[in-house]
Structure formats: structure tokens, C-alpha cells
Amino acid sequence: MNGLVLDNLRIYRRDALFLALSAHVAPGTVLTVMGPSGIGKSTLLAAITGTLAPGFRATGRITLNGRDISALPPQDRHVGILFQDELLFPHMSVGANLAFGLPSGIRGRAARRARVQAALADVGLDGFAPRDPATLSGGQKARVALMRMLLSDPQALLLDEAFSRLDTDLRAQVRRLVFDRARAQRLPVLMVTHDHADAQAASGEVVQMGGPDQT
């Protein structure tokens, strides 16, 4: 089955059941997970990326485009994630930050530079490669973080409160950019958020964790 499938995913904290969820996120669609702080939304994403904290364990299956990724190390899962902080490397230029996301199969300085320049031009940041990330606005940083993640050729996208630090107008702009890119590349998207406007903009299924809709 194409897309991201959580098949009876159960996460335990020590020996106690922490959360349980079954879901199918089809390519190009967004599943929004909502719920109060502490309910386990970020822990759910950590289970999908393979980065669960000590003391937690997961059972069930996670498949991505028909491939079982449940036991794979994070770097082999091909899952991209965006956080509320852009997490750009401060000691690298904008171009070097993007180049960091490129797959190792793209070889040669000229080829890698061309991919970076094309990605920047694609989001209205043509000529920004030499810039220091500290000189960028919030919206520019968000666009660079998005393109760095997309350049790594992920097969699914996770959003961990990715828009929460942006002001209202910028939030709508960046959110639209992220959803449009994900749909264009047929990426299944799982978003956790507190904001009902995020869920409305996603135009997909909404799961309320800790409520009657949780499965």
C-alpha cells in the first residue's frame, strides 16, 4: 500500500501503554494529529523517525510505500521532518545548509551547486547561497529548512508544530508552501499541531489524541 501506514502502532513508556494509533496517510494527503501537551504527539513522530527516547518502545508496523521501516535506523527510513525551529547550521552558509541535505548519489561540486541554486530559485531565494542564516528573516529561514529537507528526497513528511513560531500572515504563507510542495511531490504528510487553522488548511483527516476519535 502506497503512503504512510501505521498498523496498530502502540508506544509504551516502560511497561505502560502510552498511545495507540492506526492510520493510513495516502500520497499527497495530510493527516493532522491534535491533542493537549503531553499526550504524546511528538513521541508519535519519534516512533516514525526511529528516534524514540530511552524508556519508550513501539510495537506494530510502520510501512512507507509498502516497505516495512519499523526496525530500520533513522537514516534508512527516508522520512523528512520539520520542527518549529528551523535548525539551520549557524556555521554554514545558506547554500552549504542546503547541500547538506543532498543525497550522496549526487556527485561533483558543479552538480551539487546547481541543485542548491535551483532549489533556492524555486522558493524565491535566488542568489542567497552565500548568505549567513543569521541574516535571514523568519520566513526565509523556514523556506531554506523546507528545501533542505526536500533535497534529501524523503518519501514522507512529518510536521512537528512546524508553523507555531511564525506570525499569522507568515504562518499562512509558509503553511501553503509546505502543503503545495508535499502535494506536488505526492508525499504523505503527518502533522501534529495545537492550531485548528493548521488542520483546516491541511484539508485532510484529523485525529484527536486522547479523545474518542483515537484508534
Tab-separated table of C-alpha atoms in Angstrom:
chain	number	residue	atom	x	y	z
A	1	MET	CA	0.000	0.000	0.000
A	2	ASN	CA	1.417	3.368	-1.010
A	3	GLY	CA	1.757	6.161	1.509
A	4	LEU	CA	2.481	6.016	5.221
A	5	VAL	CA	0.712	3.276	7.177
A	6	LEU	CA	0.652	2.946	10.955
A	7	ASP	CA	-0.583	-0.583	11.527
A	8	ASN	CA	-1.697	-0.995	15.157
A	9	LEU	CA	1.187	1.202	16.307
A	10	ARG	CA	1.456	1.117	20.092
A	11	ILE	CA	4.011	3.039	22.104
A	12	TYR	CA	4.850	2.050	25.653
A	13	ARG	CA	6.551	4.121	28.303
A	14	ARG	CA	8.340	1.492	30.323
A	15	ASP	CA	5.573	-1.147	30.519
A	16	ALA	CA	2.557	1.151	30.376
A	17	LEU	CA	0.700	1.840	27.134
A	18	PHE	CA	1.357	5.493	26.251
A	19	LEU	CA	-0.532	5.823	22.965
A	20	ALA	CA	-2.036	3.735	20.208
A	21	LEU	CA	-2.834	4.714	16.646
A	22	SER	CA	-3.716	3.067	13.348
A	23	ALA	CA	-3.796	5.262	10.256
A	24	HIS	CA	-3.170	5.422	6.529
A	25	VAL	CA	-1.816	8.652	5.047
A	26	ALA	CA	-2.141	8.434	1.268
A	27	PRO	CA	0.410	10.112	-1.035
A	28	GLY	CA	-0.266	13.833	-1.349
A	29	THR	CA	-2.603	13.985	1.642
A	30	VAL	CA	-2.228	15.356	5.175
A	31	LEU	CA	-3.239	13.634	8.406
A	32	THR	CA	-3.451	16.086	11.297
A	33	VAL	CA	-2.951	14.842	14.853
A	34	MET	CA	-4.168	17.164	17.595
A	35	GLY	CA	-4.273	16.940	21.367
A	36	PRO	CA	-3.088	18.601	24.557
A	37	SER	CA	0.574	18.928	25.501
A	38	GLY	CA	1.992	15.748	26.975
A	39	ILE	CA	-0.433	13.430	25.185
A	40	GLY	CA	2.383	12.020	23.010
A	41	LYS	CA	2.221	13.807	19.664
A	42	SER	CA	5.983	14.344	19.371
A	43	THR	CA	6.604	10.835	20.694
A	44	LEU	CA	4.457	9.523	17.842
A	45	LEU	CA	6.701	11.313	15.340
A	46	ALA	CA	9.799	9.965	17.085
A	47	ALA	CA	8.466	6.430	16.660
A	48	ILE	CA	8.014	7.031	12.929
A	49	THR	CA	11.519	8.506	12.505
A	50	GLY	CA	13.129	5.830	14.679
A	51	THR	CA	14.293	8.238	17.369
A	52	LEU	CA	12.263	7.181	20.410
A	53	ALA	CA	13.772	8.339	23.684
A	54	PRO	CA	15.101	5.776	26.197
A	55	GLY	CA	12.279	4.296	28.228
A	56	PHE	CA	9.913	4.129	25.259
A	57	ARG	CA	9.312	1.221	22.893
A	58	ALA	CA	6.982	0.670	19.964
A	59	THR	CA	5.094	-2.345	18.660
A	60	GLY	CA	3.062	-2.785	15.484
A	61	ARG	CA	4.226	-1.927	11.979
A	62	ILE	CA	5.153	1.271	10.183
A	63	THR	CA	5.235	0.950	6.408
A	64	LEU	CA	6.132	3.539	3.807
A	65	ASN	CA	5.119	2.847	0.213
A	66	GLY	CA	4.839	-0.838	1.048
A	67	ARG	CA	8.225	-1.078	2.775
A	68	ASP	CA	8.329	-2.000	6.461
A	69	ILE	CA	10.527	0.635	8.119
A	70	SER	CA	9.701	-0.292	11.732
A	71	ALA	CA	13.140	-1.695	12.558
A	72	LEU	CA	15.271	0.439	10.235
A	73	PRO	CA	17.737	3.039	11.548
A	74	PRO	CA	16.573	6.665	11.108
A	75	GLN	CA	18.812	7.391	8.110
A	76	ASP	CA	17.317	4.480	6.155
A	77	ARG	CA	13.661	5.376	6.694
A	78	HIS	CA	13.546	8.253	4.165
A	79	VAL	CA	11.247	10.287	6.398
A	80	GLY	CA	11.690	14.078	6.470
A	81	ILE	CA	10.676	16.190	9.445
A	82	LEU	CA	10.238	19.913	10.059
A	83	PHE	CA	10.210	21.360	13.569
A	84	GLN	CA	9.049	24.717	14.936
A	85	ASP	CA	12.725	25.774	14.979
A	86	GLU	CA	14.401	25.747	11.569
A	87	LEU	CA	17.587	24.144	12.983
A	88	LEU	CA	19.822	25.622	10.292
A	89	PHE	CA	23.526	25.116	10.930
A	90	PRO	CA	24.823	28.536	12.072
A	91	HIS	CA	28.412	27.830	10.990
A	92	MET	CA	27.343	27.081	7.397
A	93	SER	CA	26.150	29.372	4.635
A	94	VAL	CA	22.619	29.018	3.275
A	95	GLY	CA	23.987	27.091	0.296
A	96	ALA	CA	26.019	24.755	2.496
A	97	ASN	CA	22.936	24.093	4.628
A	98	LEU	CA	21.032	23.013	1.536
A	99	ALA	CA	23.939	20.966	0.207
A	100	PHE	CA	23.954	19.059	3.487
A	101	GLY	CA	20.548	17.635	2.574
A	102	LEU	CA	21.580	16.355	-0.848
A	103	PRO	CA	21.824	12.578	-1.304
A	104	SER	CA	25.344	11.196	-1.594
A	105	GLY	CA	24.490	9.934	-5.082
A	106	ILE	CA	24.643	13.485	-6.445
A	107	ARG	CA	28.359	13.816	-7.073
A	108	GLY	CA	30.535	16.618	-8.290
A	109	ARG	CA	30.718	20.145	-6.987
A	110	ALA	CA	29.056	21.645	-10.071
A	111	ALA	CA	26.091	19.240	-9.960
A	112	ARG	CA	25.514	19.815	-6.252
A	113	ARG	CA	25.822	23.593	-6.624
A	114	ALA	CA	23.309	23.536	-9.482
A	115	ARG	CA	20.765	21.597	-7.378
A	116	VAL	CA	21.172	24.058	-4.500
A	117	GLN	CA	20.825	27.112	-6.739
A	118	ALA	CA	17.743	25.672	-8.433
A	119	ALA	CA	16.146	24.918	-5.049
A	120	LEU	CA	16.746	28.467	-3.822
A	121	ALA	CA	15.367	29.987	-7.015
A	122	ASP	CA	12.329	27.729	-6.699
A	123	VAL	CA	11.320	29.423	-3.416
A	124	GLY	CA	12.249	32.985	-4.360
A	125	LEU	CA	15.707	32.997	-2.773
A	126	ASP	CA	17.860	33.171	-5.890
A	127	GLY	CA	21.375	34.362	-5.011
A	128	PHE	CA	21.026	33.583	-1.296
A	129	ALA	CA	23.566	30.700	-1.278
A	130	PRO	CA	26.466	32.752	0.220
A	131	ARG	CA	24.282	34.313	2.929
A	132	ASP	CA	24.700	33.687	6.649
A	133	PRO	CA	21.496	32.054	8.005
A	134	ALA	CA	21.504	34.606	10.843
A	135	THR	CA	20.754	37.366	8.303
A	136	LEU	CA	17.531	35.714	7.085
A	137	SER	CA	14.010	36.607	8.114
A	138	GLY	CA	11.772	34.016	9.762
A	139	GLY	CA	10.016	33.234	6.507
A	140	GLN	CA	13.294	32.899	4.617
A	141	LYS	CA	14.663	30.513	7.251
A	142	ALA	CA	11.502	28.421	7.005
A	143	ARG	CA	11.868	28.178	3.225
A	144	VAL	CA	15.524	27.157	3.491
A	145	ALA	CA	14.676	24.490	6.084
A	146	LEU	CA	11.900	23.151	3.851
A	147	MET	CA	14.089	22.940	0.764
A	148	ARG	CA	16.968	21.331	2.695
A	149	MET	CA	14.572	18.618	3.798
A	150	LEU	CA	13.061	18.156	0.317
A	151	LEU	CA	16.511	17.934	-1.290
A	152	SER	CA	17.113	14.775	0.744
A	153	ASP	CA	14.373	13.074	-1.327
A	154	PRO	CA	12.112	11.974	1.538
A	155	GLN	CA	9.196	9.632	0.907
A	156	ALA	CA	7.093	11.096	3.734
A	157	LEU	CA	6.973	14.380	5.635
A	158	LEU	CA	6.340	14.942	9.335
A	159	LEU	CA	5.484	18.373	10.757
A	160	ASP	CA	6.089	18.898	14.476
A	161	GLU	CA	4.330	22.204	15.297
A	162	ALA	CA	6.282	23.459	12.276
A	163	PHE	CA	4.421	26.759	11.904
A	164	SER	CA	3.873	27.701	15.543
A	165	ARG	CA	6.626	30.344	15.817
A	166	LEU	CA	5.511	32.315	12.754
A	167	ASP	CA	3.170	35.298	12.887
A	168	THR	CA	-0.309	34.894	11.408
A	169	ASP	CA	0.360	36.177	7.872
A	170	LEU	CA	3.708	34.421	7.529
A	171	ARG	CA	2.265	31.249	9.010
A	172	ALA	CA	-0.372	31.060	6.295
A	173	GLN	CA	2.221	31.710	3.574
A	174	VAL	CA	4.734	29.088	4.761
A	175	ARG	CA	1.992	26.562	5.506
A	176	ARG	CA	0.637	26.930	1.977
A	177	LEU	CA	4.157	26.497	0.544
A	178	VAL	CA	4.772	23.314	2.553
A	179	PHE	CA	1.419	21.731	1.675
A	180	ASP	CA	1.719	22.659	-2.001
A	181	ARG	CA	5.219	21.156	-2.213
A	182	ALA	CA	4.146	17.977	-0.449
A	183	ARG	CA	1.150	17.523	-2.733
A	184	ALA	CA	3.219	18.232	-5.858
A	185	GLN	CA	5.725	15.555	-4.818
A	186	ARG	CA	2.982	13.142	-3.699
A	187	LEU	CA	4.355	12.952	-0.161
A	188	PRO	CA	2.172	11.636	2.658
A	189	VAL	CA	2.218	14.226	5.454
A	190	LEU	CA	1.582	13.673	9.156
A	191	MET	CA	1.255	16.949	11.055
A	192	VAL	CA	0.958	17.457	14.799
A	193	THR	CA	-0.344	20.842	15.876
A	194	HIS	CA	-2.342	22.734	18.500
A	195	ASP	CA	-3.754	25.134	15.918
A	196	HIS	CA	-7.144	24.421	14.333
A	197	ALA	CA	-6.237	26.778	11.465
A	198	ASP	CA	-3.367	24.414	10.553
A	199	ALA	CA	-5.777	21.491	10.454
A	200	GLN	CA	-8.269	23.444	8.366
A	201	ALA	CA	-5.570	24.463	5.872
A	202	ALA	CA	-4.412	20.852	5.554
A	203	SER	CA	-7.869	19.782	4.277
A	204	GLY	CA	-7.416	16.220	5.455
A	205	GLU	CA	-8.384	13.807	8.192
A	206	VAL	CA	-7.980	14.973	11.784
A	207	VAL	CA	-7.241	12.638	14.702
A	208	GLN	CA	-7.828	13.984	18.195
A	209	MET	CA	-5.463	12.132	20.503
A	210	GLY	CA	-6.797	11.413	23.949
A	211	GLY	CA	-10.342	11.654	22.621
A	212	PRO	CA	-12.984	9.322	21.218
A	213	ASP	CA	-11.542	9.551	17.698
A	214	GLN	CA	-8.220	7.993	18.706
A	215	THR	CA	-7.741	4.498	17.336
